Every structure is written in C-alpha cells, then in structure tokens.
Amino acid sequence: MASGPNQLSRFNVTALTAGLAFLYLPIVILIIYSFNASRLVTVWGGWSLHWYAEFFHDQAMIDAAWMSLRVGATSATLATILGTLAAVALSRGAGFRGRTLFSGMLYAPLVMPEVITGLSLLLLFVAIDAERGFWTVVVAHTTLTMCFVSVVVQARLGTIDRSLEESAMDLGCGPFRAFVAVTLPLILPSVLAGWMLAFTLSLDDLVIASFTTGPGSATLPIRIYSEVRLGVKPEINAICTLVVALIALVIVAASLVSKISDARGKTAAPL
C-alpha cells in the first residue's frame, strides 16, 4: 500500500530519529550524569545532587555565572535598542543614501567568523587603550547580537500595515509619537523575542569573549573551558545542565512571544 504525500516513510522516520539522536542524545547523557554520585565522570555511582551543591559552593563558578548573566542582560538590552532602530531605518527609510552599505555592515556579523570578529575587536580595544573587562565584553556581544535583533524586528515590521502609522500622523502625531503609540506596541513581541535571542547568544559565546575579556571578568563559558582542559569534573555536568534548563526556559518564552506576535500580525496585516 503506497503512503500518501503527508505520510512519513520508514526511511524518513529513520533519518529523523538518527538526526534527533545525534543532536540531543549527548545532552541527555550529560543531564543524566549530572546526577551521578561518583567522582568518575564515566562511572555511574547512583543518583545524587552532590555536584549541584558543589557548584553553589564554588565561588569562582558563581562569579563567572553572575558575570555571564550581567553581560548577557546588558548587551542584549543595548543590542535590542540599536537593532530595533536599525530595523526601523531599513524598513521605513528605503531611499536614504548609503542604505546598501549600512545594511551590509549591519548584517556582516551574521556571516563573519567569530574568531575574525573577536580579533578585530581586540585590536580596536588595544588601539584605543581600553582596559579589557566587563564593558569590552558587553560591546563585543552587542556587536555580535545586534544584527540578529534587527533581522527579527525587520521581518515583523514588514507585516504591519503602514496606513496605521499614516493615520496616526494624519491625526496630529509626529513620526516619533506615531512610532511609540502605534508601531512599537505592534512590534513589541518581536522586540522581546530579539532580546531573548541576543541574551541566549551572549550567554553561549566563548570565542569573542575570550578575545575581549580581562582579569576578573571571565564569563561562565570561559571558566568552564579552562576547567575542562584539566579534565571533566562531574560539577561541570551539573553546571551545563543548569545552563540547558535556563536556555530551555528562554526558548519557551521566545516561542510564546512569537505566537503573540503572529496573532497581532494577522490583525494588523494589510488586506
């Protein structure tokens, strides 16, 4: 009996299962072994929360995690503001001079290798004699994530009926007031989704942060990498599991925000 066009064949199911296993089986194993009571990473010694307690008593790891959260929140906020303004400029200012150059420079980090971005920022900070630390990492992560925010917001702006803004300006609003009163509420879910994406990318970054960080400002990925070079400890599994849980919460929140944005887009889309 032939399968219909919407039915999965045995080959497709096998390929999908193999692909999902390749992506997620290592994460599942990591999560399981984070509850391992044994000091040996590859030897199962029963269920235990001991390594989670070890993490919360490891002040160096706590400081690195707090640094990552501070850098992620600050850089995501700056990237969201700048990325939203850039998206508005590209969507509403289609005819300004230098638009192609501006667009190319804005989206360059999307395709630029992170090692090139990190090295170029390092050379910039050295040239201006900037002390590397918290703010240099924030600037670097803002540079990295701003383009992602711009992509998300610009896509949302393209679905909004511009007659809504024009009607507000016909009723006496200036361009800025019309944006704040009409456009911003409509694109707010996309702005929030862009913030969450920027925060996740900042929290995950190792390469660029390793170029731009300084003494006393190591992020969690840098700290984990330095520990892993000396051998994987069970505590690392616990830390990574907590990061996975945090990222999962951010993804769920971003999905909910995206659904709200799609619902608003259907009501505000041009006929």
Short mmCIF file of C-alpha atoms in Angstrom, two decimals:
data_model
loop_
_atom_site.label_atom_id
_atom_site.label_comp_id
_atom_site.label_asym_id
_atom_site.label_seq_id
_atom_site.Cartn_x
_atom_site.Cartn_y
_atom_site.Cartn_z
CA MET A 1 0.00 0.00 0.00
CA ALA A 2 1.51 3.31 -1.09
CA SER A 3 1.84 6.03 1.51
CA GLY A 4 0.13 9.35 1.00
CA PRO A 5 2.00 12.60 0.36
CA ASN A 6 1.65 13.66 4.01
CA GLN A 7 2.78 10.34 5.48
CA LEU A 8 6.34 9.68 6.61
CA SER A 9 8.14 6.76 5.02
CA ARG A 10 10.28 4.36 7.04
CA PHE A 11 13.42 5.99 5.63
CA ASN A 12 12.24 9.47 6.69
CA VAL A 13 11.41 8.26 10.19
CA THR A 14 14.81 6.58 10.49
CA ALA A 15 16.64 9.66 9.23
CA LEU A 16 14.67 11.94 11.56
CA THR A 17 15.32 9.69 14.55
CA ALA A 18 19.04 9.48 13.77
CA GLY A 19 19.25 13.24 13.35
CA LEU A 20 17.48 13.97 16.64
CA ALA A 21 19.61 11.39 18.43
CA PHE A 22 22.79 12.93 17.04
CA LEU A 23 21.71 16.37 18.26
CA TYR A 24 20.14 15.62 21.62
CA LEU A 25 21.48 12.28 22.89
CA PRO A 26 24.75 13.85 24.16
CA ILE A 27 22.72 16.49 26.03
CA VAL A 28 20.50 13.81 27.57
CA ILE A 29 23.58 11.83 28.68
CA LEU A 30 25.10 15.00 30.17
CA ILE A 31 21.92 15.71 32.13
CA ILE A 32 21.73 12.14 33.46
CA TYR A 33 25.37 12.11 34.54
CA SER A 34 24.95 15.45 36.31
CA PHE A 35 23.08 13.43 38.96
CA ASN A 36 25.87 10.86 39.20
CA ALA A 37 27.18 10.29 42.74
CA SER A 38 30.57 9.03 41.54
CA ARG A 39 33.61 11.28 41.16
CA LEU A 40 34.41 9.49 37.91
CA VAL A 41 32.51 11.02 35.01
CA THR A 42 32.18 7.77 33.06
CA VAL A 43 31.28 5.51 36.01
CA TRP A 44 27.73 5.52 37.30
CA GLY A 45 27.56 5.58 41.10
CA GLY A 46 23.88 6.18 41.75
CA TRP A 47 21.64 9.22 41.87
CA SER A 48 22.79 12.27 43.81
CA LEU A 49 22.50 16.08 43.92
CA HIS A 50 26.00 16.37 45.37
CA TRP A 51 27.54 18.10 42.33
CA TYR A 52 24.81 20.72 42.23
CA ALA A 53 25.64 21.54 45.85
CA GLU A 54 29.34 21.68 44.89
CA PHE A 55 28.56 24.23 42.19
CA PHE A 56 26.71 26.52 44.60
CA HIS A 57 29.72 26.35 46.94
CA ASP A 58 32.22 27.10 44.15
CA GLN A 59 32.63 30.87 44.40
CA ALA A 60 34.71 31.14 41.22
CA MET A 61 31.96 29.45 39.19
CA ILE A 62 29.26 31.55 40.84
CA ASP A 63 31.17 34.73 39.99
CA ALA A 64 31.60 33.60 36.38
CA ALA A 65 27.89 32.74 36.11
CA TRP A 66 26.92 36.12 37.57
CA MET A 67 29.28 37.84 35.11
CA SER A 68 27.67 35.99 32.19
CA LEU A 69 24.17 37.00 33.31
CA ARG A 70 25.22 40.64 33.72
CA VAL A 71 26.96 40.73 30.35
CA GLY A 72 24.06 38.93 28.66
CA ALA A 73 21.36 41.22 30.08
CA THR A 74 23.30 44.43 29.38
CA SER A 75 24.44 43.52 25.87
CA ALA A 76 21.01 42.14 24.96
CA THR A 77 19.35 45.39 26.05
CA LEU A 78 21.80 47.54 24.06
CA ALA A 79 21.54 45.23 21.05
CA THR A 80 17.75 45.35 21.20
CA ILE A 81 17.67 49.15 21.23
CA LEU A 82 20.20 49.56 18.43
CA GLY A 83 18.86 46.63 16.40
CA THR A 84 15.30 47.93 16.60
CA LEU A 85 16.37 51.41 15.47
CA ALA A 86 18.35 49.88 12.61
CA ALA A 87 15.38 47.74 11.56
CA VAL A 88 13.11 50.80 11.55
CA ALA A 89 15.64 52.72 9.45
CA LEU A 90 15.86 49.91 6.90
CA SER A 91 12.11 49.31 6.78
CA ARG A 92 10.88 52.90 6.80
CA GLY A 93 13.78 54.64 5.07
CA ALA A 94 14.05 52.67 1.86
CA GLY A 95 15.53 55.54 -0.13
CA PHE A 96 18.27 57.03 2.06
CA ARG A 97 21.81 57.26 0.70
CA GLY A 98 24.16 54.54 1.85
CA ARG A 99 21.36 52.10 2.64
CA THR A 100 23.14 49.21 0.92
CA LEU A 101 26.40 49.91 2.75
CA PHE A 102 24.58 50.30 6.07
CA SER A 103 22.67 47.06 5.55
CA GLY A 104 25.83 45.17 4.61
CA MET A 105 27.75 46.42 7.64
CA LEU A 106 24.80 45.66 9.94
CA TYR A 107 24.42 42.06 8.79
CA ALA A 108 28.15 41.31 8.39
CA PRO A 109 28.40 39.57 11.83
CA LEU A 110 25.84 37.02 10.60
CA VAL A 111 28.38 35.54 8.18
CA MET A 112 31.64 36.73 9.73
CA PRO A 113 33.64 34.01 11.56
CA GLU A 114 33.60 34.75 15.28
CA VAL A 115 37.38 34.49 15.51
CA ILE A 116 37.68 37.35 12.99
CA THR A 117 35.17 39.47 14.89
CA GLY A 118 36.89 38.78 18.20
CA LEU A 119 40.35 39.53 16.85
CA SER A 120 39.25 42.77 15.19
CA LEU A 121 37.58 43.96 18.38
CA LEU A 122 40.68 43.06 20.38
CA LEU A 123 42.82 45.16 18.03
CA LEU A 124 40.35 48.03 18.36
CA PHE A 125 40.44 47.94 22.16
CA VAL A 126 44.23 47.79 22.13
CA ALA A 127 44.42 50.70 19.67
CA ILE A 128 42.23 52.95 21.82
CA ASP A 129 43.95 51.71 25.00
CA ALA A 130 40.69 50.45 26.52
CA GLU A 131 41.01 48.33 29.64
CA ARG A 132 39.54 44.95 28.84
CA GLY A 133 36.85 43.81 31.23
CA PHE A 134 33.09 43.87 31.66
CA TRP A 135 32.35 46.71 29.24
CA THR A 136 34.57 45.46 26.44
CA VAL A 137 32.77 42.11 26.53
CA VAL A 138 29.42 43.95 26.54
CA VAL A 139 30.44 45.98 23.48
CA ALA A 140 31.65 42.84 21.71
CA HIS A 141 28.44 40.92 22.41
CA THR A 142 26.32 43.91 21.39
CA THR A 143 28.19 43.98 18.08
CA LEU A 144 27.58 40.25 17.63
CA THR A 145 23.87 40.14 18.53
CA MET A 146 22.54 43.45 17.19
CA CYS A 147 22.15 42.04 13.67
CA PHE A 148 20.03 39.13 14.93
CA VAL A 149 17.66 41.54 16.67
CA SER A 150 17.45 43.64 13.53
CA VAL A 151 16.52 40.63 11.41
CA VAL A 152 13.70 39.62 13.79
CA VAL A 153 12.26 43.13 14.14
CA GLN A 154 12.58 43.99 10.45
CA ALA A 155 10.65 40.86 9.49
CA ARG A 156 7.85 41.93 11.84
CA LEU A 157 7.82 45.49 10.52
CA GLY A 158 7.30 44.14 7.01
CA THR A 159 3.95 42.63 8.00
CA ILE A 160 2.47 45.79 9.57
CA ASP A 161 0.03 47.92 7.59
CA ARG A 162 1.78 51.28 7.23
CA SER A 163 -1.60 53.00 6.88
CA LEU A 164 -1.91 52.68 10.67
CA GLU A 165 1.12 54.92 11.15
CA GLU A 166 -0.05 57.28 8.42
CA SER A 167 -3.45 57.57 10.07
CA ALA A 168 -1.83 58.47 13.38
CA MET A 169 0.24 61.19 11.70
CA ASP A 170 -2.86 62.48 9.90
CA LEU A 171 -4.46 62.86 13.33
CA GLY A 172 -1.62 65.08 14.54
CA CYS A 173 1.10 62.69 15.75
CA GLY A 174 4.67 63.33 14.78
CA PRO A 175 6.77 60.46 13.39
CA PHE A 176 8.29 59.66 16.79
CA ARG A 177 4.97 59.76 18.63
CA ALA A 178 3.31 57.65 15.93
CA PHE A 179 6.09 55.08 16.29
CA VAL A 180 5.75 54.97 20.09
CA ALA A 181 1.93 54.94 20.14
CA VAL A 182 1.21 52.68 17.15
CA THR A 183 4.21 50.80 15.77
CA LEU A 184 6.07 49.92 18.96
CA PRO A 185 3.11 48.10 20.62
CA LEU A 186 2.66 46.05 17.44
CA ILE A 187 6.32 45.02 17.19
CA LEU A 188 6.87 44.67 20.95
CA PRO A 189 6.62 40.83 20.93
CA SER A 190 9.31 40.71 18.22
CA VAL A 191 11.46 43.16 20.18
CA LEU A 192 11.19 40.90 23.23
CA ALA A 193 11.96 37.84 21.11
CA GLY A 194 15.03 39.65 19.76
CA TRP A 195 16.14 40.43 23.31
CA MET A 196 15.82 36.79 24.32
CA LEU A 197 17.76 35.66 21.25
CA ALA A 198 20.51 38.21 21.96
CA PHE A 199 20.68 37.13 25.60
CA THR A 200 20.97 33.46 24.62
CA LEU A 201 23.73 34.15 22.09
CA SER A 202 25.66 36.23 24.64
CA LEU A 203 25.32 33.56 27.31
CA ASP A 204 26.63 30.93 24.89
CA ASP A 205 29.58 32.85 23.43
CA LEU A 206 33.12 31.68 24.12
CA VAL A 207 35.27 32.79 21.17
CA ILE A 208 34.57 36.53 21.13
CA ALA A 209 34.53 36.78 24.92
CA SER A 210 37.93 35.08 25.15
CA PHE A 211 39.41 37.82 22.94
CA THR A 212 37.81 40.77 24.73
CA THR A 213 37.72 39.77 28.39
CA GLY A 214 40.26 40.76 31.01
CA PRO A 215 41.37 39.79 34.53
CA GLY A 216 38.43 39.27 36.88
CA SER A 217 35.80 39.34 34.13
CA ALA A 218 35.78 35.75 32.87
CA THR A 219 32.36 34.57 31.73
CA LEU A 220 30.93 31.14 32.52
CA PRO A 221 31.84 29.55 29.14
CA ILE A 222 35.44 30.71 29.57
CA ARG A 223 35.55 29.33 33.10
CA ILE A 224 34.07 26.01 32.01
CA TYR A 225 36.55 25.75 29.13
CA SER A 226 39.51 26.40 31.44
CA GLU A 227 38.25 23.70 33.83
CA VAL A 228 37.61 21.15 31.07
CA ARG A 229 41.17 21.45 29.76
CA LEU A 230 42.33 19.89 33.04
CA GLY A 231 39.71 17.12 32.87
CA VAL A 232 35.95 16.97 33.01
CA LYS A 233 34.62 17.07 36.57
CA PRO A 234 31.08 15.94 37.49
CA GLU A 235 30.44 19.50 38.66
CA ILE A 236 30.75 20.65 35.04
CA ASN A 237 27.86 18.36 34.11
CA ALA A 238 25.70 19.99 36.77
CA ILE A 239 26.61 23.50 35.60
CA CYS A 240 25.88 22.65 31.97
CA THR A 241 22.53 21.13 32.96
CA LEU A 242 21.55 24.36 34.70
CA VAL A 243 22.54 26.33 31.59
CA VAL A 244 20.49 23.98 29.39
CA ALA A 245 17.50 24.47 31.69
CA LEU A 246 17.89 28.26 31.53
CA ILE A 247 18.16 28.24 27.73
CA ALA A 248 15.12 25.96 27.51
CA LEU A 249 13.10 28.45 29.56
CA VAL A 250 14.24 31.29 27.29
CA ILE A 251 13.28 29.29 24.19
CA VAL A 252 9.83 28.52 25.59
CA ALA A 253 9.32 32.19 26.46
CA ALA A 254 10.51 33.24 22.98
CA SER A 255 8.08 30.75 21.38
CA LEU A 256 5.19 32.19 23.37
CA VAL A 257 6.19 35.72 22.42
CA SER A 258 6.45 34.67 18.77
CA LYS A 259 2.92 33.25 18.85
CA ILE A 260 1.63 36.51 20.31
CA SER A 261 3.48 38.42 17.59
CA ASP A 262 1.95 36.24 14.86
CA ALA A 263 -1.52 36.74 16.32
CA ARG A 264 -1.06 40.52 16.35
CA GLY A 265 0.42 40.41 12.88
CA LYS A 266 -2.73 38.82 11.47
CA THR A 267 -4.87 41.62 12.92
CA ALA A 268 -2.51 44.38 11.75
CA ALA A 269 -1.51 42.94 8.37
CA PRO A 270 -2.60 44.79 5.23
CA LEU A 271 -5.56 43.33 3.38
#
